[in-house]
Short mmCIF file of C-alpha atoms in Angstrom, two decimals:
data_model
loop_
_atom_site.label_atom_id
_atom_site.label_comp_id
_atom_site.label_asym_id
_atom_site.label_seq_id
_atom_site.Cartn_x
_atom_site.Cartn_y
_atom_site.Cartn_z
CA MET A 1168 -1.64 -41.74 7.96
CA ALA A 1169 1.30 -43.17 6.02
CA ALA A 1170 4.21 -45.52 6.47
CA ALA A 1171 7.36 -44.26 8.11
CA GLY A 1172 9.29 -44.04 4.89
CA ASP A 1173 6.42 -42.18 3.23
CA GLY A 1174 6.32 -39.70 6.10
CA ARG A 1175 9.95 -38.67 5.68
CA ARG A 1176 9.44 -38.26 1.96
CA VAL A 1177 6.35 -36.04 1.94
CA VAL A 1178 6.47 -34.16 5.25
CA SER A 1179 7.91 -30.87 3.93
CA LYS A 1180 5.69 -30.96 0.86
CA ALA A 1181 2.57 -31.53 2.94
CA ALA A 1182 3.46 -28.51 5.06
CA GLY A 1183 2.93 -26.27 2.04
CA ALA A 1184 -0.61 -27.52 1.72
CA LEU A 1185 -1.18 -26.54 5.36
CA SER A 1186 -0.43 -22.90 4.45
CA TYR A 1187 3.08 -22.85 5.93
CA PRO A 1188 6.13 -22.32 3.73
CA THR A 1189 8.25 -25.20 5.05
CA ALA A 1190 8.69 -27.81 7.75
CA PRO A 1191 11.85 -28.76 9.68
CA HIS A 1192 12.97 -32.40 10.13
CA SER A 1193 10.27 -34.30 12.02
CA CYS A 1194 12.34 -37.05 13.74
CA PRO A 1195 12.25 -35.60 17.32
CA HIS A 1196 8.46 -35.73 17.25
CA ARG A 1197 8.32 -39.31 15.96
CA LEU A 1198 9.49 -40.85 19.25
CA LEU A 1199 6.31 -39.73 21.03
CA ALA A 1200 4.11 -40.82 18.14
CA GLN A 1201 5.63 -44.32 18.12
CA ARG A 1202 4.60 -44.92 21.77
CA GLN A 1203 0.92 -44.35 21.04
CA GLN A 1204 -1.74 -46.55 19.43
CA HIS A 1205 -3.23 -45.09 16.27
CA SER A 1206 -5.85 -45.86 13.68
CA PHE A 1207 -4.62 -45.13 10.16
CA GLY A 1208 -6.81 -43.96 7.32
CA LEU A 1209 -4.26 -43.16 4.58
CA HIS A 1210 -0.99 -44.49 3.26
CA GLY A 1211 1.25 -44.01 0.26
CA VAL A 1212 0.84 -40.22 0.35
CA ALA A 1213 3.08 -38.64 -2.29
CA CYS A 1214 2.96 -34.92 -3.04
CA VAL A 1215 4.67 -33.02 -5.80
CA GLY A 1216 4.77 -30.00 -3.50
CA THR A 1217 2.65 -27.61 -5.53
CA GLU A 1218 -0.72 -28.92 -4.33
CA ALA A 1219 -2.96 -26.43 -2.53
CA HIS A 1220 -4.41 -29.18 -0.31
CA LEU A 1221 -3.26 -32.62 0.85
CA SER A 1222 -6.29 -34.24 -0.81
CA LEU A 1223 -4.81 -33.27 -4.19
CA CYS A 1224 -1.75 -35.45 -3.59
CA SER A 1225 -1.49 -39.06 -4.73
CA LEU A 1226 -2.71 -41.24 -1.81
CA GLU A 1227 -4.40 -44.51 -0.92
CA PHE A 1228 -7.17 -45.22 1.61
CA TYR A 1229 -7.14 -48.23 3.94
CA ARG A 1230 -10.09 -50.55 3.40
CA ALA A 1231 -12.49 -51.13 6.29
CA ASN A 1232 -11.36 -54.79 6.84
CA ASP A 1233 -7.67 -54.21 6.21
CA THR A 1234 -5.74 -55.71 9.14
CA ALA A 1235 -2.29 -54.67 7.96
CA ARG A 1236 -2.38 -51.22 9.49
CA CYS A 1237 1.00 -49.63 8.75
CA PRO A 1238 3.15 -52.59 9.96
CA GLY A 1239 6.41 -51.39 11.42
CA GLY A 1240 5.54 -47.75 10.71
CA ALA A 1241 4.33 -44.74 12.64
CA PRO A 1242 2.12 -41.72 12.08
CA VAL A 1243 3.48 -38.89 9.98
CA VAL A 1244 4.24 -35.81 12.11
CA VAL A 1245 4.60 -32.33 10.61
CA SER A 1246 6.19 -29.37 12.37
CA CYS A 1247 5.50 -26.13 10.54
CA VAL A 1248 7.67 -23.01 10.50
CA PRO A 1249 5.74 -19.72 10.23
CA GLY A 1250 6.93 -17.16 7.71
CA PRO A 1251 8.35 -13.79 8.79
CA LEU A 1252 4.93 -12.11 8.59
CA TYR A 1253 3.64 -14.37 11.38
CA ALA A 1254 6.73 -14.32 13.61
CA ALA A 1255 6.33 -13.16 17.22
CA SER A 1256 6.41 -9.38 17.57
CA ASN A 1257 9.33 -9.04 20.00
CA GLY A 1258 12.24 -6.75 19.16
CA GLN A 1259 14.53 -9.48 17.82
CA LYS A 1260 11.86 -10.88 15.49
CA LYS A 1261 11.04 -7.39 14.24
CA GLN A 1262 14.69 -6.91 13.31
CA GLN A 1263 14.61 -10.24 11.46
CA GLN A 1264 11.50 -9.14 9.56
CA LEU A 1265 13.10 -5.83 8.57
CA LYS A 1266 16.21 -7.67 7.36
CA LEU A 1267 14.10 -10.04 5.27
CA GLN A 1268 12.19 -7.11 3.79
CA GLU A 1269 15.44 -5.42 2.78
CA GLU A 1270 16.69 -8.63 1.11
CA ALA A 1271 13.36 -9.42 -0.59
CA ARG A 1272 13.32 -9.69 -4.37
CA VAL A 1273 9.58 -10.26 -4.68
CA ARG A 1274 6.59 -8.48 -3.10
CA LEU A 1275 2.80 -8.24 -3.39
CA LYS A 1276 0.94 -5.00 -4.08
CA GLY A 1277 -2.73 -4.02 -4.19
CA GLY A 1278 -4.18 -6.97 -2.27
CA ALA A 1279 -7.04 -6.49 0.17
CA ARG A 1280 -5.78 -9.25 2.46
CA PRO A 1281 -2.42 -10.73 3.53
CA GLY A 1282 -0.99 -13.15 1.00
CA GLU A 1283 -2.66 -11.67 -2.07
CA GLY A 1284 -1.76 -8.99 -4.57
CA ARG A 1285 -0.01 -8.04 -7.78
CA VAL A 1286 3.40 -9.75 -8.07
CA GLU A 1287 6.35 -7.36 -8.29
CA VAL A 1288 10.01 -8.39 -8.61
CA LEU A 1289 13.27 -6.52 -8.04
CA LYS A 1290 15.74 -6.22 -10.92
CA ALA A 1291 18.81 -3.96 -11.00
CA GLY A 1292 17.54 -2.09 -7.94
CA THR A 1293 14.12 -1.30 -9.49
CA TRP A 1294 10.75 -2.94 -8.80
CA GLY A 1295 8.65 -4.09 -11.75
CA THR A 1296 5.70 -6.36 -12.53
CA VAL A 1297 5.38 -9.84 -14.11
CA CYS A 1298 3.48 -10.50 -17.36
CA ASP A 1299 0.72 -13.09 -17.00
CA ARG A 1300 1.65 -15.08 -20.10
CA LYS A 1301 1.88 -18.77 -19.07
CA TRP A 1302 1.36 -17.70 -15.44
CA ASP A 1303 0.06 -20.71 -13.50
CA LEU A 1304 -0.42 -22.19 -10.02
CA GLN A 1305 3.12 -23.59 -9.89
CA ALA A 1306 4.71 -20.17 -10.44
CA ALA A 1307 2.26 -18.55 -8.02
CA SER A 1308 3.14 -21.16 -5.37
CA VAL A 1309 6.83 -20.31 -5.68
CA VAL A 1310 5.97 -16.66 -4.98
CA CYS A 1311 3.80 -17.58 -2.00
CA ARG A 1312 6.47 -19.79 -0.40
CA GLU A 1313 9.17 -17.23 -1.04
CA LEU A 1314 7.11 -14.71 0.93
CA GLY A 1315 6.55 -17.08 3.85
CA PHE A 1316 3.07 -18.40 3.01
CA GLY A 1317 1.87 -21.82 1.91
CA THR A 1318 1.00 -22.86 -1.62
CA ALA A 1319 -0.98 -20.63 -3.97
CA ARG A 1320 -4.77 -20.75 -3.89
CA GLU A 1321 -5.12 -18.81 -7.15
CA ALA A 1322 -2.87 -17.62 -9.97
CA LEU A 1323 -4.41 -14.33 -11.15
CA SER A 1324 -4.09 -12.80 -14.60
CA GLY A 1325 -5.39 -9.69 -16.36
CA ALA A 1326 -4.26 -7.23 -13.64
CA ARG A 1327 -7.02 -8.41 -11.29
CA MET A 1328 -5.05 -6.87 -8.40
CA GLY A 1329 -4.70 -3.54 -10.17
CA GLN A 1330 -2.18 -2.38 -12.76
CA GLY A 1331 1.39 -1.53 -11.94
CA MET A 1332 3.32 1.37 -13.44
CA GLY A 1333 6.84 1.39 -14.80
CA ALA A 1334 8.90 -1.64 -15.83
CA ILE A 1335 7.61 -5.15 -16.59
CA HIS A 1336 10.56 -7.39 -15.73
CA LEU A 1337 9.45 -10.96 -16.49
CA SER A 1338 7.26 -12.87 -18.93
CA GLU A 1339 6.46 -16.52 -19.68
CA VAL A 1340 7.60 -17.70 -16.25
CA ARG A 1341 7.65 -21.53 -16.10
CA CYS A 1342 8.16 -23.04 -12.64
CA SER A 1343 8.09 -26.64 -11.44
CA GLY A 1344 6.84 -25.40 -8.07
CA GLN A 1345 9.96 -26.45 -6.14
CA GLU A 1346 12.17 -23.42 -6.84
CA PRO A 1347 13.23 -21.33 -3.79
CA THR A 1348 12.65 -18.07 -5.68
CA LEU A 1349 10.81 -16.91 -8.79
CA TRP A 1350 14.13 -15.85 -10.30
CA LYS A 1351 15.21 -19.52 -10.40
CA CYS A 1352 12.32 -20.36 -12.74
CA PRO A 1353 12.91 -20.26 -16.51
CA HIS A 1354 11.55 -16.97 -17.84
CA LYS A 1355 11.73 -14.51 -20.68
CA ASN A 1356 13.18 -11.03 -20.31
CA ILE A 1357 10.57 -8.66 -21.64
CA THR A 1358 10.54 -5.70 -23.99
CA ALA A 1359 8.00 -2.88 -24.08
CA GLU A 1360 6.20 -4.41 -27.06
CA ASP A 1361 5.71 -7.82 -25.45
CA CYS A 1362 3.23 -7.05 -22.69
CA SER A 1363 1.20 -4.28 -21.05
CA HIS A 1364 0.26 -3.57 -17.44
CA GLY A 1365 -3.23 -4.81 -18.28
CA GLN A 1366 -1.60 -8.26 -18.16
CA ASP A 1367 0.06 -7.95 -14.73
CA ALA A 1368 0.14 -11.26 -12.83
CA GLY A 1369 -1.11 -11.71 -9.27
CA VAL A 1370 -1.57 -14.39 -6.60
CA ARG A 1371 -3.75 -15.44 -3.70
CA CYS A 1372 -1.84 -17.58 -1.20
CA ASN A 1373 -3.04 -20.11 1.36
CA LEU A 1374 -2.51 -18.64 4.84
CA PRO A 1375 -1.99 -20.28 8.22
CA TYR A 1376 -4.92 -19.92 10.58
CA THR A 1377 -4.03 -17.48 13.38
CA GLY A 1378 -7.43 -16.77 14.91
CA VAL A 1379 -6.81 -13.00 15.05
CA GLU A 1380 -10.27 -12.33 13.61
CA THR A 1381 -11.88 -13.76 16.76
CA ARG A 1382 -10.34 -11.05 19.00
CA ILE A 1383 -12.13 -8.15 17.32
CA ARG A 1384 -15.64 -7.44 16.02
CA LEU A 1385 -17.91 -4.71 14.67
CA SER A 1386 -21.24 -3.82 16.25
CA GLY A 1387 -24.20 -1.55 15.48
CA GLY A 1388 -23.58 -1.17 11.74
CA ARG A 1389 -26.09 -1.69 8.95
CA SER A 1390 -23.97 -4.52 7.49
CA ARG A 1391 -21.06 -6.71 8.54
CA HIS A 1392 -18.68 -4.28 6.77
CA GLU A 1393 -19.27 -1.41 9.19
CA GLY A 1394 -19.75 -0.64 12.85
CA ARG A 1395 -18.23 0.39 16.15
CA VAL A 1396 -14.95 -1.45 16.83
CA GLU A 1397 -14.92 -3.80 19.83
CA VAL A 1398 -11.77 -5.60 21.01
CA GLN A 1399 -11.32 -8.54 23.36
CA ILE A 1400 -8.95 -8.11 26.30
CA GLY A 1401 -8.01 -10.06 29.42
CA GLY A 1402 -6.66 -13.54 30.08
CA PRO A 1403 -8.32 -16.99 30.17
CA GLY A 1404 -11.43 -16.91 32.31
CA HIS A 1405 -11.43 -13.10 32.41
CA LEU A 1406 -12.05 -12.19 28.78
CA ARG A 1407 -14.26 -9.19 28.08
CA TRP A 1408 -15.17 -6.95 25.17
CA GLY A 1409 -14.53 -3.22 25.15
CA LEU A 1410 -14.51 -0.13 22.93
CA ILE A 1411 -11.65 1.96 21.52
CA CYS A 1412 -11.31 5.70 22.20
CA GLY A 1413 -11.94 7.72 19.04
CA ASP A 1414 -9.12 10.25 19.66
CA ASP A 1415 -6.78 10.43 16.62
CA TRP A 1416 -8.44 7.35 15.08
CA GLY A 1417 -8.07 7.45 11.30
CA THR A 1418 -7.77 5.56 8.02
CA LEU A 1419 -4.52 3.74 8.91
CA GLU A 1420 -6.00 2.29 12.10
CA ALA A 1421 -9.21 1.37 10.27
CA MET A 1422 -7.16 -0.43 7.60
CA VAL A 1423 -5.77 -2.79 10.24
CA VAL A 1424 -9.25 -3.55 11.62
CA CYS A 1425 -10.64 -4.33 8.16
CA ARG A 1426 -7.62 -6.53 7.37
CA GLN A 1427 -7.87 -8.39 10.70
CA LEU A 1428 -11.54 -9.14 10.05
CA GLY A 1429 -10.91 -10.17 6.43
CA LEU A 1430 -13.17 -7.37 5.14
CA GLY A 1431 -10.76 -5.74 2.69
CA TYR A 1432 -9.87 -2.05 2.85
CA ALA A 1433 -10.94 0.81 5.09
CA ASN A 1434 -13.26 3.30 3.41
CA HIS A 1435 -13.46 5.39 6.58
CA GLY A 1436 -12.01 5.52 10.07
CA LEU A 1437 -14.63 7.20 12.26
CA GLN A 1438 -14.00 9.06 15.54
CA GLU A 1439 -17.70 9.39 16.38
CA THR A 1440 -20.16 6.49 16.29
CA TRP A 1441 -23.23 7.91 18.04
CA TYR A 1442 -25.49 6.99 15.10
CA TRP A 1443 -24.85 3.26 15.61
CA ASP A 1444 -26.53 1.19 18.28
CA SER A 1445 -24.21 1.00 21.30
CA GLY A 1446 -25.38 -2.46 22.36
CA ASN A 1447 -24.31 -3.90 25.71
CA VAL A 1448 -20.61 -2.96 25.47
CA THR A 1449 -19.99 0.49 26.96
CA GLU A 1450 -16.51 0.32 28.53
CA VAL A 1451 -13.57 1.96 26.71
CA VAL A 1452 -10.60 -0.42 27.13
CA MET A 1453 -8.06 1.00 24.66
CA SER A 1454 -6.82 4.51 23.78
CA GLY A 1455 -3.98 6.19 21.94
CA VAL A 1456 -4.02 3.63 19.13
CA ARG A 1457 -1.47 4.39 16.39
CA CYS A 1458 -0.93 2.04 13.44
CA THR A 1459 1.28 2.24 10.37
CA GLY A 1460 -1.50 0.56 8.36
CA THR A 1461 0.48 -2.60 7.52
CA GLU A 1462 -0.12 -4.56 10.75
CA LEU A 1463 -1.96 -7.90 10.66
CA SER A 1464 -3.94 -7.15 13.82
CA MET A 1465 -4.59 -4.45 16.40
CA ASP A 1466 -2.29 -6.31 18.80
CA GLN A 1467 0.68 -5.07 16.74
CA CYS A 1468 -0.33 -1.37 16.90
CA ALA A 1469 0.94 0.99 19.60
CA HIS A 1470 -1.52 2.16 22.27
CA HIS A 1471 -1.60 3.54 25.82
CA GLY A 1472 -1.66 0.17 27.58
CA THR A 1473 -3.85 -0.37 30.64
CA HIS A 1474 -4.04 3.36 31.43
CA ILE A 1475 -6.90 4.82 29.36
CA THR A 1476 -6.58 8.48 28.35
CA CYS A 1477 -9.45 9.83 26.26
CA LYS A 1478 -10.14 13.53 25.62
CA ARG A 1479 -13.81 12.95 24.81
CA THR A 1480 -15.60 10.42 26.97
CA GLY A 1481 -18.74 8.42 26.29
CA THR A 1482 -19.65 5.75 23.77
CA ARG A 1483 -20.49 8.32 21.10
CA PHE A 1484 -16.79 9.20 20.73
CA THR A 1485 -15.50 5.68 20.17
CA ALA A 1486 -13.76 4.27 17.07
CA GLY A 1487 -15.67 2.89 14.12
CA VAL A 1488 -14.88 1.68 10.60
CA ILE A 1489 -16.51 1.21 7.21
CA CYS A 1490 -14.77 -1.47 5.15
CA SER A 1491 -14.85 -2.17 1.42
CA GLU A 1492 -13.69 -4.99 -0.86
CA THR A 1493 -12.07 -2.51 -3.28
CA ALA A 1494 -10.24 0.82 -3.09
CA SER A 1495 -8.45 3.33 -5.31
CA ASP A 1496 -4.68 3.58 -5.73
CA LEU A 1497 -3.17 6.91 -6.83
CA LEU A 1498 0.22 7.11 -8.51
CA LEU A 1499 2.16 10.08 -9.89
CA HIS A 1500 3.70 10.00 -13.35
CA SER A 1501 7.20 10.79 -12.08
CA ALA A 1502 8.84 11.02 -15.53
CA LEU A 1503 6.48 13.86 -16.49
CA VAL A 1504 7.62 15.95 -13.52
CA GLN A 1505 11.23 15.54 -14.65
CA GLU A 1506 10.42 16.34 -18.30
CA THR A 1507 8.41 19.51 -17.59
CA ALA A 1508 10.27 21.18 -14.68
CA TYR A 1509 11.57 24.72 -15.26
CA ILE A 1510 12.10 28.04 -13.45
CA GLU A 1511 9.93 31.11 -14.02
CA ASP A 1512 10.44 34.60 -12.56
CA ARG A 1513 6.81 35.74 -12.34
CA PRO A 1514 5.91 39.41 -11.70
CA LEU A 1515 4.02 40.08 -8.47
CA HIS A 1516 1.21 41.89 -10.26
CA MET A 1517 0.31 38.55 -11.87
CA LEU A 1518 0.18 36.69 -8.54
CA TYR A 1519 -2.68 38.34 -6.64
CA CYS A 1520 -4.95 35.32 -7.10
CA ALA A 1521 -2.17 32.93 -6.07
CA ALA A 1522 -1.43 34.99 -2.96
CA GLU A 1523 -5.11 34.94 -2.04
CA GLU A 1524 -5.06 31.13 -2.14
CA ASN A 1525 -1.81 30.92 -0.14
CA CYS A 1526 0.22 29.50 -3.04
CA LEU A 1527 3.35 31.57 -2.28
CA SER A 1528 5.93 31.31 0.47
CA HIS A 1529 5.50 33.33 3.67
CA SER A 1530 8.02 36.02 2.64
CA ALA A 1531 5.69 37.10 -0.20
CA ARG A 1532 3.47 38.81 2.39
CA SER A 1533 6.17 41.41 3.07
CA ALA A 1534 7.05 41.96 -0.61
CA ASN A 1535 6.68 45.39 -2.25
CA TRP A 1536 3.46 44.64 -4.16
CA PRO A 1537 2.89 44.99 -7.08
CA TYR A 1538 6.60 45.47 -7.85
CA GLY A 1539 9.20 42.74 -7.99
CA HIS A 1540 8.76 39.04 -8.76
CA ARG A 1541 8.75 35.55 -7.24
CA ARG A 1542 10.93 32.70 -8.50
CA LEU A 1543 8.81 29.60 -9.14
CA LEU A 1544 9.80 26.00 -9.85
CA ARG A 1545 7.02 24.85 -12.19
CA PHE A 1546 6.19 21.34 -13.42
CA SER A 1547 3.26 19.29 -14.64
CA SER A 1548 1.59 16.75 -12.38
CA GLN A 1549 -0.29 13.72 -13.73
CA ILE A 1550 -2.10 11.61 -11.13
CA HIS A 1551 -3.23 8.13 -12.20
CA ASN A 1552 -5.79 5.92 -10.46
CA LEU A 1553 -4.51 2.35 -10.86
CA GLY A 1554 -6.69 0.84 -8.13
CA ARG A 1555 -9.96 -1.07 -8.33
CA ALA A 1556 -12.34 1.70 -7.22
CA ASP A 1557 -12.81 5.36 -8.18
CA PHE A 1558 -11.03 7.96 -6.06
CA ARG A 1559 -13.69 10.24 -4.58
CA PRO A 1560 -13.19 13.23 -2.25
CA LYS A 1561 -13.94 12.57 1.39
CA ALA A 1562 -16.16 15.65 1.75
CA GLY A 1563 -19.64 15.78 0.25
CA ARG A 1564 -20.73 18.42 -2.26
CA HIS A 1565 -22.33 20.51 0.49
CA SER A 1566 -18.91 21.32 1.96
CA TRP A 1567 -16.95 22.01 -1.24
CA VAL A 1568 -15.41 25.50 -1.45
CA TRP A 1569 -15.93 27.86 -4.39
CA HIS A 1570 -12.73 29.55 -5.61
CA GLU A 1571 -13.52 32.66 -7.59
CA CYS A 1572 -10.03 32.95 -9.07
CA HIS A 1573 -10.15 29.46 -10.56
CA GLY A 1574 -13.86 29.47 -11.29
CA HIS A 1575 -14.67 26.03 -9.83
CA TYR A 1576 -15.30 24.16 -6.57
CA HIS A 1577 -12.43 22.57 -4.67
CA SER A 1578 -13.38 19.29 -3.03
CA MET A 1579 -10.35 18.58 -0.79
CA ASP A 1580 -8.53 20.97 1.53
CA ILE A 1581 -5.28 19.04 1.32
CA PHE A 1582 -4.68 16.71 -1.61
CA THR A 1583 -0.99 17.19 -2.50
CA HIS A 1584 2.16 18.49 -0.80
CA TYR A 1585 4.96 19.96 -2.93
CA ASP A 1586 8.24 20.37 -1.01
CA ILE A 1587 11.92 21.16 -1.53
CA LEU A 1588 14.05 19.27 1.03
CA THR A 1589 17.73 19.21 1.89
CA PRO A 1590 19.41 15.78 1.51
CA ASN A 1591 18.88 15.20 5.25
CA GLY A 1592 15.12 15.89 4.97
CA THR A 1593 14.87 19.51 6.17
CA LYS A 1594 12.12 21.43 4.35
CA VAL A 1595 13.31 24.69 2.76
CA ALA A 1596 10.31 25.45 0.51
CA GLU A 1597 6.78 24.18 -0.02
CA GLY A 1598 4.12 24.53 -2.67
CA HIS A 1599 1.15 25.51 -0.49
CA LYS A 1600 -1.20 23.82 -2.94
CA ALA A 1601 -3.98 23.66 -0.39
CA SER A 1602 -6.96 22.36 -2.36
CA PHE A 1603 -7.83 20.49 -5.50
CA CYS A 1604 -10.47 20.05 -8.17
CA LEU A 1605 -10.49 16.36 -9.10
CA GLU A 1606 -11.53 15.25 -12.57
CA ASP A 1607 -10.79 12.82 -15.40
CA THR A 1608 -8.51 14.70 -17.81
CA GLU A 1609 -7.74 11.62 -19.91
CA CYS A 1610 -8.40 7.87 -19.71
CA GLN A 1611 -7.17 4.61 -21.17
CA GLU A 1612 -8.71 3.62 -24.50
CA ASP A 1613 -11.41 1.36 -23.06
CA VAL A 1614 -12.38 3.67 -20.15
CA SER A 1615 -14.92 6.52 -20.25
CA LYS A 1616 -14.63 9.76 -18.27
CA ARG A 1617 -17.02 10.07 -15.34
CA TYR A 1618 -15.90 13.19 -13.44
CA GLU A 1619 -15.65 16.83 -14.47
CA CYS A 1620 -15.30 19.95 -12.32
CA ALA A 1621 -17.20 22.34 -14.60
CA ASN A 1622 -20.75 23.42 -13.70
CA PHE A 1623 -20.56 21.97 -10.18
CA GLY A 1624 -20.05 18.50 -11.65
CA GLU A 1625 -19.11 15.38 -9.76
CA GLN A 1626 -15.44 15.19 -8.76
CA GLY A 1627 -13.12 12.21 -8.62
CA ILE A 1628 -10.68 10.09 -10.66
CA THR A 1629 -12.05 6.99 -12.42
CA VAL A 1630 -10.10 3.72 -12.41
CA GLY A 1631 -7.90 3.80 -15.52
CA CYS A 1632 -7.99 7.62 -15.80
CA TRP A 1633 -5.70 10.44 -14.71
CA ASP A 1634 -5.99 14.04 -13.58
CA LEU A 1635 -3.49 16.35 -15.30
CA TYR A 1636 -2.35 19.67 -13.82
CA ARG A 1637 -0.27 21.44 -16.45
CA HIS A 1638 2.82 23.39 -15.48
CA ASP A 1639 1.20 26.67 -16.59
CA ILE A 1640 -1.81 26.37 -14.23
CA ASP A 1641 -1.95 28.78 -11.29
CA CYS A 1642 -0.37 27.36 -8.11
CA GLN A 1643 1.20 24.42 -9.96
CA TRP A 1644 4.61 25.37 -8.57
CA ILE A 1645 6.93 25.70 -5.59
CA ASP A 1646 8.00 29.22 -4.62
CA ILE A 1647 11.83 28.94 -4.39
CA THR A 1648 12.51 32.70 -4.08
CA ASP A 1649 14.22 32.20 -0.70
CA VAL A 1650 16.07 28.96 -1.54
CA LYS A 1651 19.88 29.21 -1.58
CA PRO A 1652 22.00 27.43 -4.21
CA GLY A 1653 22.73 23.80 -3.38
CA ASN A 1654 21.68 20.17 -3.77
CA TYR A 1655 18.07 19.36 -2.88
CA ILE A 1656 15.28 16.78 -3.14
CA LEU A 1657 11.97 17.66 -4.81
CA GLN A 1658 9.18 15.69 -3.10
CA VAL A 1659 5.53 15.39 -4.10
CA VAL A 1660 3.08 13.52 -1.83
CA ILE A 1661 -0.51 12.69 -2.84
CA ASN A 1662 -3.26 12.29 -0.24
CA PRO A 1663 -0.72 13.07 2.52
CA ASN A 1664 -3.18 12.89 5.42
CA TYR A 1665 -4.68 9.56 4.27
CA GLU A 1666 -8.09 11.20 4.04
CA VAL A 1667 -9.28 8.85 1.29
CA ALA A 1668 -8.82 5.07 1.33
CA GLU A 1669 -6.29 3.52 -1.04
CA THR A 1670 -4.99 0.00 -1.54
CA ASP A 1671 -1.43 1.21 -1.02
CA PHE A 1672 -0.10 4.40 0.58
CA THR A 1673 3.60 3.52 0.15
CA ASN A 1674 3.56 4.63 -3.50
CA ASN A 1675 2.00 8.06 -2.84
CA ALA A 1676 5.31 9.92 -2.64
CA MET A 1677 7.60 10.91 -5.53
CA LYS A 1678 11.19 12.15 -5.19
CA CYS A 1679 13.67 13.80 -7.55
CA ASN A 1680 17.26 14.98 -7.23
CA CYS A 1681 17.70 18.75 -7.76
CA LYS A 1682 20.75 20.93 -8.18
CA TYR A 1683 20.18 24.68 -8.01
CA ASP A 1684 22.97 27.19 -8.75
CA GLY A 1685 20.94 30.32 -8.12
CA HIS A 1686 20.02 30.78 -11.79
CA ARG A 1687 19.22 27.34 -13.20
CA ILE A 1688 17.94 24.09 -11.78
CA TRP A 1689 18.68 20.49 -12.78
CA VAL A 1690 15.95 17.95 -11.99
CA HIS A 1691 16.69 14.24 -12.50
CA ASN A 1692 16.28 10.73 -11.14
CA CYS A 1693 12.55 11.25 -10.46
CA HIS A 1694 10.85 8.10 -9.15
CA ILE A 1695 7.99 6.87 -7.01
CA GLY A 1696 9.07 6.48 -3.38
CA ASP A 1697 8.93 2.67 -3.32
CA ALA A 1698 10.09 2.05 -6.92
CA PHE A 1699 13.67 1.32 -5.84
CA SER A 1700 15.22 -1.23 -3.51
CA GLU A 1701 16.21 -0.20 0.02
CA GLU A 1702 19.87 0.05 -1.02
CA ALA A 1703 19.07 2.16 -4.10
CA ASN A 1704 16.97 4.52 -1.98
CA LYS A 1705 19.86 4.96 0.45
CA ARG A 1706 22.17 5.86 -2.44
CA PHE A 1707 19.59 8.36 -3.68
CA GLU A 1708 19.40 10.08 -0.28
CA ARG A 1709 23.19 10.58 -0.24
CA TYR A 1710 22.80 12.60 -3.47
CA PRO A 1711 25.05 11.77 -6.45
CA GLY A 1712 27.93 14.01 -7.44
CA GLN A 1713 27.00 13.98 -11.14
CA THR A 1714 23.88 15.65 -12.49
CA SER A 1715 22.06 15.47 -15.79
CA ASN A 1716 18.93 16.64 -17.59
CA GLN A 1717 19.62 20.37 -17.30
CA ILE A 1718 16.44 22.45 -17.02
CA ILE A 1719 16.54 26.23 -17.49
#
């Protein structure tokens, strides 16, 4: 392929084009190669290191009648090192992956497949996005290699992987392609006027071929994006296909299947698949599957092993999925919660409707109605859809519930959890906000509203819009009547049961520090759950001694 000297010079650069981040020294492998007879087709291969494919490097072809075939040289040999995402899944490697994740200063968000997404970087303990000004393939390749992939296949601009929220840390990043980290590239520190989240940069990386998509398939669906899940088990010579028990199968497990097959996101994880053709595969070979939703393949999810335990037997109760190229991504406006939080002592005679909808704590049932009051922590909640598809309720209109007190239909039984926690995570109060009416309260300038609750209208949140629940709306509170003075954490979780597909569930939780003295409450340091680094989150959980932003 090239002369010996050329091989030493380009071997690590060529590895990037093969979708691996790096290559170790190749000398041990050269001894074997030198003993064999070879026919050479290329020589003089010289890569810069940013090429997405070896054919893009400078190279020369041997002519058909050329007799001087690499005199005194040997074939180039490349030994690739997989990134942490593709390391073996034993305990030691998992610890290495966790350590790398904690030390990471760059990550991808909103991508449908591994190695793609919106680029986010860590600065001063806080994650933020990168402006797409001067964003190119060289800078994207640095990100891809830093994350353990090969070179970049695409450098994306215009928030094509969805908009971020919060800080924009970098702009006008100029990389040569050889830097070990994006922070080593010349860049401009950004101000709020310089860029918007509509200009968030993204990447698609070249990935090593693993073959995981050949060990799973969908059958019986109307298209290749849906069907009953079939997995391949057994060793060489004894391979067979089987079904997965539908018990406890949900969106997180379906996300892994769709990712493994390269079909994007999971719209639905189905526990019954009787309406799809069963085909020839009828044996259930896997049960008790539990995934976190981030795994690359079903092999990395927990399950019962060889002993199959299924509550409901038969092929009709086996796992199925419906995949989609796009999905929504909900995000709370955490600063608004901090700005609007206050305490109200509300008379019981004004809470009959709230009690009917279970919006008060359990002790309210034994109160001396209509006398007395309940102490409520109230705040506004603004829920943005920053994904690439509208957020729609899982249930159809036929199953929505009419609430006479509110005068509209509620489309989801559980959409948000409001909780007061101790610093060690013990729940001491909850909001009991059991159901929601979803609509577009406001939208970005170039986006039109599509959903409105009134008159039995369609419900949902359009991409680029948000649903606002003001602090003075019924049930927009946490009943803290029984909470003792102390330091606490206010936690809000959207879509807590993963009922509706999203591109990212890690940003669905919001946390704030609270100090309550029995009369007043201080709420501060509100942030999305994954907005801080691991170390900053640990400091948050220990609760600071100083408080600010007094709310009365």
